Tab-separated table of C-alpha atoms in Angstrom:
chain	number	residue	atom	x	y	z
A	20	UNK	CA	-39.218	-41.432	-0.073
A	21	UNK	CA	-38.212	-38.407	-1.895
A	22	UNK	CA	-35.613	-39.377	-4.732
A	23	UNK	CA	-32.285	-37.098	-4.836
A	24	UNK	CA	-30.245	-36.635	-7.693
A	25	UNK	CA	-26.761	-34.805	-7.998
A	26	UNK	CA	-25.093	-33.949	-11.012
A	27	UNK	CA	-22.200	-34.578	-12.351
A	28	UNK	CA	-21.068	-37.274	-9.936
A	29	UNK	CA	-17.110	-36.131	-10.454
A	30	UNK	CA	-16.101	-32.635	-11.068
A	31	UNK	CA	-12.375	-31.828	-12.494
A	32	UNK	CA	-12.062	-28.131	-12.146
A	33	UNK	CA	-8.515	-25.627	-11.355
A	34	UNK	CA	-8.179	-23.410	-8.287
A	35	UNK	CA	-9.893	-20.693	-9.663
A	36	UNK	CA	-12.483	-22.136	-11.661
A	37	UNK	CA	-16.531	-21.112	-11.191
A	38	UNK	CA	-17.949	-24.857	-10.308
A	39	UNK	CA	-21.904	-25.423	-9.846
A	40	UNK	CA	-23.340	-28.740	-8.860
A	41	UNK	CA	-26.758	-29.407	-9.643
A	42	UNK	CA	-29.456	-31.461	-7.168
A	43	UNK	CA	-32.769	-32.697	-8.552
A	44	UNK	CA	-35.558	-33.945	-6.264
A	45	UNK	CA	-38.300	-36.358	-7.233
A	46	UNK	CA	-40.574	-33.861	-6.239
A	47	UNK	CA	-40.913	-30.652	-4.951
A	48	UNK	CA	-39.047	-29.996	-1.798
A	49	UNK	CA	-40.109	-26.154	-1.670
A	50	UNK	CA	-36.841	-24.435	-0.176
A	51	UNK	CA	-35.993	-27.154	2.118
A	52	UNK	CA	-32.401	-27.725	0.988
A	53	UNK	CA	-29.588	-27.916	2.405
A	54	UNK	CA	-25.761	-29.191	1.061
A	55	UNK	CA	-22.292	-30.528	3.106
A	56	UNK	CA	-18.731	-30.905	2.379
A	57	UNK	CA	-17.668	-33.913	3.318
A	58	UNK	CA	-13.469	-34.516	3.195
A	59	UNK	CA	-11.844	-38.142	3.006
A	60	UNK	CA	-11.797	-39.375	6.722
A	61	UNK	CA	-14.096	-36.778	7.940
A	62	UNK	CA	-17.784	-35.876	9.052
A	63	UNK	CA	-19.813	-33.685	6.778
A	64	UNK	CA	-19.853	-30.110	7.338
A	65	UNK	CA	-22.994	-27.932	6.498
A	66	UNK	CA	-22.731	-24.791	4.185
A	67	UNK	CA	-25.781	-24.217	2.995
A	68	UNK	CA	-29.208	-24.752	4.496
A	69	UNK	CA	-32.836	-23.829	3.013
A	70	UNK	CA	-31.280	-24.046	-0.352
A	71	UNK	CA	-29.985	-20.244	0.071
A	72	UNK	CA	-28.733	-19.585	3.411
A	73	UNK	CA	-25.461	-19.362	4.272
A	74	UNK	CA	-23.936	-21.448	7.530
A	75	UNK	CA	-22.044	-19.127	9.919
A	76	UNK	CA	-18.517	-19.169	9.329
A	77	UNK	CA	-18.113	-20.474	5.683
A	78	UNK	CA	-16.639	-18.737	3.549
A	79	UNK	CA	-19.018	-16.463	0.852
A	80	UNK	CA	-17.455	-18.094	-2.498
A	81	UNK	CA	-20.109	-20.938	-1.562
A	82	UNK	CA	-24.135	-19.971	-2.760
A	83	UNK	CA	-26.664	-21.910	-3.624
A	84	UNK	CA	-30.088	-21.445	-5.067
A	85	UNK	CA	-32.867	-23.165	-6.738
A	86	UNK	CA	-36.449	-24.064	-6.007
A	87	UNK	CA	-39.116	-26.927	-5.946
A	88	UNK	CA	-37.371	-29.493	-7.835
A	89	UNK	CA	-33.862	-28.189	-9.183
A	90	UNK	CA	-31.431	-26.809	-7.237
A	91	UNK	CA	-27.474	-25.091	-7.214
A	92	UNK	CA	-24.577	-25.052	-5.555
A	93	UNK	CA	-22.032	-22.775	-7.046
A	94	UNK	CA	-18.434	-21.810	-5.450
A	95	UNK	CA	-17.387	-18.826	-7.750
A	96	UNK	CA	-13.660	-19.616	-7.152
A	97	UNK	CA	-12.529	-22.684	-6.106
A	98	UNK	CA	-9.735	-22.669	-3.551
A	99	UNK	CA	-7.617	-25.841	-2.438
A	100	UNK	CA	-8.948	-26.542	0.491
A	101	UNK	CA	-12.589	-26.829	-1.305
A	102	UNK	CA	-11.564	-30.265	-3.137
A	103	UNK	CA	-13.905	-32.477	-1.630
A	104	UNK	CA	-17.256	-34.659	-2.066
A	105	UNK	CA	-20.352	-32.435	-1.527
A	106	UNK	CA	-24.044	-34.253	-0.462
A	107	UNK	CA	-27.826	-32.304	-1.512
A	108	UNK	CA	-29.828	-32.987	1.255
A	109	UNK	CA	-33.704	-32.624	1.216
A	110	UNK	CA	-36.073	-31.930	4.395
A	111	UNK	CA	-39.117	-31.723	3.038
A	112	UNK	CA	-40.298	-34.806	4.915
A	113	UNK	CA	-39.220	-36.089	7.923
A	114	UNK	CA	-37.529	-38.829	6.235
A	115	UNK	CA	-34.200	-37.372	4.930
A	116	UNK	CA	-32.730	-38.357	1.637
A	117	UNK	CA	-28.893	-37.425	0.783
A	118	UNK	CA	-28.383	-37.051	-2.980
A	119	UNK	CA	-25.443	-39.690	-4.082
A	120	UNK	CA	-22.581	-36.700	-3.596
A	121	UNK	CA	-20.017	-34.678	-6.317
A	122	UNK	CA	-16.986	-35.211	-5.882
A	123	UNK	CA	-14.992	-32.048	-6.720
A	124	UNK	CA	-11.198	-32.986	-8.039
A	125	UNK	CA	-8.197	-31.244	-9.055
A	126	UNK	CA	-7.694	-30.957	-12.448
B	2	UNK	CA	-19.738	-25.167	21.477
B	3	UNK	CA	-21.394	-28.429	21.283
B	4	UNK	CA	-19.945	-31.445	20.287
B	5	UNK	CA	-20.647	-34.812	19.548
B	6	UNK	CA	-18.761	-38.441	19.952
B	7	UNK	CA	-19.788	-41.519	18.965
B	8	UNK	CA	-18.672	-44.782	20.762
B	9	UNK	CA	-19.220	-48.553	20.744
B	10	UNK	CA	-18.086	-52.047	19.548
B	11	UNK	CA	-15.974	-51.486	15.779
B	12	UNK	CA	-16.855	-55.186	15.530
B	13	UNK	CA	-20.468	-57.021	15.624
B	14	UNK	CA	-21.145	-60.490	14.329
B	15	UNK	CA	-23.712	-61.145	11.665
B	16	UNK	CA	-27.343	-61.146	13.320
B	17	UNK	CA	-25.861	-59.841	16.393
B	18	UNK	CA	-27.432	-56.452	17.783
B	19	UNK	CA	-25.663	-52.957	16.823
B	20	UNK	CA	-24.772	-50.601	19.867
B	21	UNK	CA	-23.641	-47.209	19.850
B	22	UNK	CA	-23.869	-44.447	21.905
B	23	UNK	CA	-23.508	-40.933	21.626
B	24	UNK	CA	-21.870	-38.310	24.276
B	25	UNK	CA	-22.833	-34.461	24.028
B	26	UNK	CA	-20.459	-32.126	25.298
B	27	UNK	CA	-20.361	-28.549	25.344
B	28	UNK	CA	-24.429	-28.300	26.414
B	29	UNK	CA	-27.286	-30.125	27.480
B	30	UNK	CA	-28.303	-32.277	25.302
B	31	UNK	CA	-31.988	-31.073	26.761
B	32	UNK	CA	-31.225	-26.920	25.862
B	33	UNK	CA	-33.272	-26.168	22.836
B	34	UNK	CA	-35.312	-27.007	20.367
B	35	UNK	CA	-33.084	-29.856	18.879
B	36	UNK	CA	-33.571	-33.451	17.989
B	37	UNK	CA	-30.468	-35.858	17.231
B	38	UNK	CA	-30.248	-37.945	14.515
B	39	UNK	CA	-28.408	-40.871	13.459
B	40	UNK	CA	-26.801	-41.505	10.091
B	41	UNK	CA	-23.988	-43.546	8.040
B	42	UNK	CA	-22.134	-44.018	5.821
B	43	UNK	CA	-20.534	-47.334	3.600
B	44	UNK	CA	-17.417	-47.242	2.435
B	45	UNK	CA	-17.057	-45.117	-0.343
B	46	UNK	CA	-21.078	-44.194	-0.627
B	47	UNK	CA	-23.261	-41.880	0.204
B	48	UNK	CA	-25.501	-40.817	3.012
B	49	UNK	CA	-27.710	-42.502	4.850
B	50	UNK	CA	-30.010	-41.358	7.323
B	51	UNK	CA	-31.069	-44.151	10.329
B	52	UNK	CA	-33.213	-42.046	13.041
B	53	UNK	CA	-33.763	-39.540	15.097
B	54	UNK	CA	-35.139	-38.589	18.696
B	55	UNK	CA	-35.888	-35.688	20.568
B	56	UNK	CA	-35.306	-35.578	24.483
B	57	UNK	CA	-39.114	-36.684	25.080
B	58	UNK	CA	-38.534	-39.734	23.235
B	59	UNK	CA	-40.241	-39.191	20.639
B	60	UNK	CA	-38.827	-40.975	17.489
B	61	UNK	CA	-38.787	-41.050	13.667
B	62	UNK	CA	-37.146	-43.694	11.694
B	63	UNK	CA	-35.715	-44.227	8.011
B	64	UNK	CA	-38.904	-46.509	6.973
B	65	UNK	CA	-36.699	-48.905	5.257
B	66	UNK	CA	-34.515	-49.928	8.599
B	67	UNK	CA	-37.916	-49.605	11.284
B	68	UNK	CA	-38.352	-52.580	11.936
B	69	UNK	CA	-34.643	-52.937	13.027
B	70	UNK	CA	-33.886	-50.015	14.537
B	71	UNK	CA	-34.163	-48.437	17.994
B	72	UNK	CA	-33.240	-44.859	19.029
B	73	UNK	CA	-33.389	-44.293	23.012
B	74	UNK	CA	-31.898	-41.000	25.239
B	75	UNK	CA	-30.153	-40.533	28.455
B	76	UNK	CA	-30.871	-37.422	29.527
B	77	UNK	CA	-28.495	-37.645	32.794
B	78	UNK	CA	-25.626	-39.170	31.079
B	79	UNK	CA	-26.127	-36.407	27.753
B	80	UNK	CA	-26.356	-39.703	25.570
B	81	UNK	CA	-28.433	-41.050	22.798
B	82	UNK	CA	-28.153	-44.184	21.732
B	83	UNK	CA	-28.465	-46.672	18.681
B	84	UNK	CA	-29.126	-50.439	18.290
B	85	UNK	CA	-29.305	-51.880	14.838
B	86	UNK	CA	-30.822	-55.412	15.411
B	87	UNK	CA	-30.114	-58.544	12.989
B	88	UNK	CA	-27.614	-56.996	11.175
B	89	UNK	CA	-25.419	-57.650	8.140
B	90	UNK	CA	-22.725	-57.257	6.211
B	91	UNK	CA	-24.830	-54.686	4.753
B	92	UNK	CA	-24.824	-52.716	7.518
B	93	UNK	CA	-20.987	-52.105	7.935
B	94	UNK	CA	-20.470	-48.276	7.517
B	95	UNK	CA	-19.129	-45.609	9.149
B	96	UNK	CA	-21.788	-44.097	11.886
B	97	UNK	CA	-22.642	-40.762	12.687
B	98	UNK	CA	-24.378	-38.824	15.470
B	99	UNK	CA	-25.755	-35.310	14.424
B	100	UNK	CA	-27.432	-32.457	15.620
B	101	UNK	CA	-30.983	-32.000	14.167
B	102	UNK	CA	-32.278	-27.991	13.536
B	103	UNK	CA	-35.775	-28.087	13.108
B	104	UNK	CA	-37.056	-25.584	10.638
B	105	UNK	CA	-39.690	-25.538	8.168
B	106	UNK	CA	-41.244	-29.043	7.956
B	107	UNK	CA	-37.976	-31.334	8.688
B	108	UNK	CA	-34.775	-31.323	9.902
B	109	UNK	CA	-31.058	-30.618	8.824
B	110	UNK	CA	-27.996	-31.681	10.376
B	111	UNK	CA	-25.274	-28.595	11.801
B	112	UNK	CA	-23.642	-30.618	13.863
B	113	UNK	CA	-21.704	-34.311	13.270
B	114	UNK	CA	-19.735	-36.519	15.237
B	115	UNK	CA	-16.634	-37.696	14.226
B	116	UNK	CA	-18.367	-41.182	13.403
B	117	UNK	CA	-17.234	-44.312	14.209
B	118	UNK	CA	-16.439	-47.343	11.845
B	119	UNK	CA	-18.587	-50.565	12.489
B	120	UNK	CA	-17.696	-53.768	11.000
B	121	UNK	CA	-20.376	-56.592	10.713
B	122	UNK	CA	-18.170	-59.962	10.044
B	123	UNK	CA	-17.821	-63.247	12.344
């Protein structure tokens, strides 16, 4: 199985503040990328798919970026309703790995 | 717009069989290219992924739970199912039913269930 690790695993960070989460994979995944926001008590919620791509509907302070083994998520100003726990997860192979998840909290 | 909705027991005893099914609504679960996947989640930890299955039956399954795991389809009812045989405490997490997109070489989920907690305790 392909290996995915996120970095840090807690985030303190003010409304406002630029955040970027890093994902590493154990090998090289190409593009195939993709991240969720997952709230207490609820499903996870795609933004981001082939590392780059933004989801319909979500909002455009959310990027992401990366390549082969390292990859980004960024949200260039936080807003309250973005405190949350956020997954990497790679589809390289058709067994899918989650990274362990950031969680994003209010400083 | 499709949705998703798992159901089943919230309460299995240990080596007992784990059944849940999922309901489509809001299309045929047949309409496209997509495959549906199962995947859960312990209590305060990550992601797992379980299986999927596309409306032909064809299957692919998290090699560490195979030999345990079953993923069939109703195609009439706009179901899919999951059993999780033998299971464990282990195995108590909150499930999920998703929507697979198929691009590239794999799959990514863009659509989830609520999920449903399952308890494994006697």
């Amino acid at each position: 199985d392909i290996q995915m690790t996120q970095s840090p695993s807690t985030l303190s960070a003010s409304v406002g503040d630029r955040v970027t989460i890093t994902c590493r994979a154990s090998q090289s995944i190409s593009s195939w990328l993709a991240w969720y926001q997952q709230k207490p008590g609820k499903a996870p919620k795609l933004l981001i798919y082939k590392a780059s791509s933004l989801e319909s509907g979500v909002p455009s302070r959310f990027s992401g970026s990366g390549s082969g083994t390292e990859f980004t998520l960024t949200i260039s100003s936080l807003q309250p309703d973005d405190f949350a726990t956020y997954y990497c997860q790679q589809y390289n192979s058709y067994s899918l790995t989650f990274g362990g998840g950031t969680k994003v909290e209010i400083k | 717009q499709v949705q998703l909705q798992e159901s089943g027991p919230g309460l299995v005893k240990p080596s007992q069989t784990l059944s849940l099914t999922c309901t489509v609504s809001g299309g045929s679960i047949s309409s496209g290219s997509y495959y549906w996947s199962w995947i859960r989640q312990p209590a305060g930890k990550g992601l797992e992924w379980i299986g999927r299955i596309y409306t032909s039956g064809s299957t692919n399954y998290n090699p560490s739970l195979k030999s345990r795991v079953t993923i069939s389809v109703d195609t009439s009812k706009n179901q899919f199912s999951l059993k999780l045989s033998s299971v464990t405490a282990a195995d108590t997490a909150v499930y999920y039913c998703a929507r697979d997109i198929l691009t590239g070489p794999s799959f990514y989920m863009d659509v989830w269930g609520k999920g449903t907690t399952v308890t494994v305790s006697s």
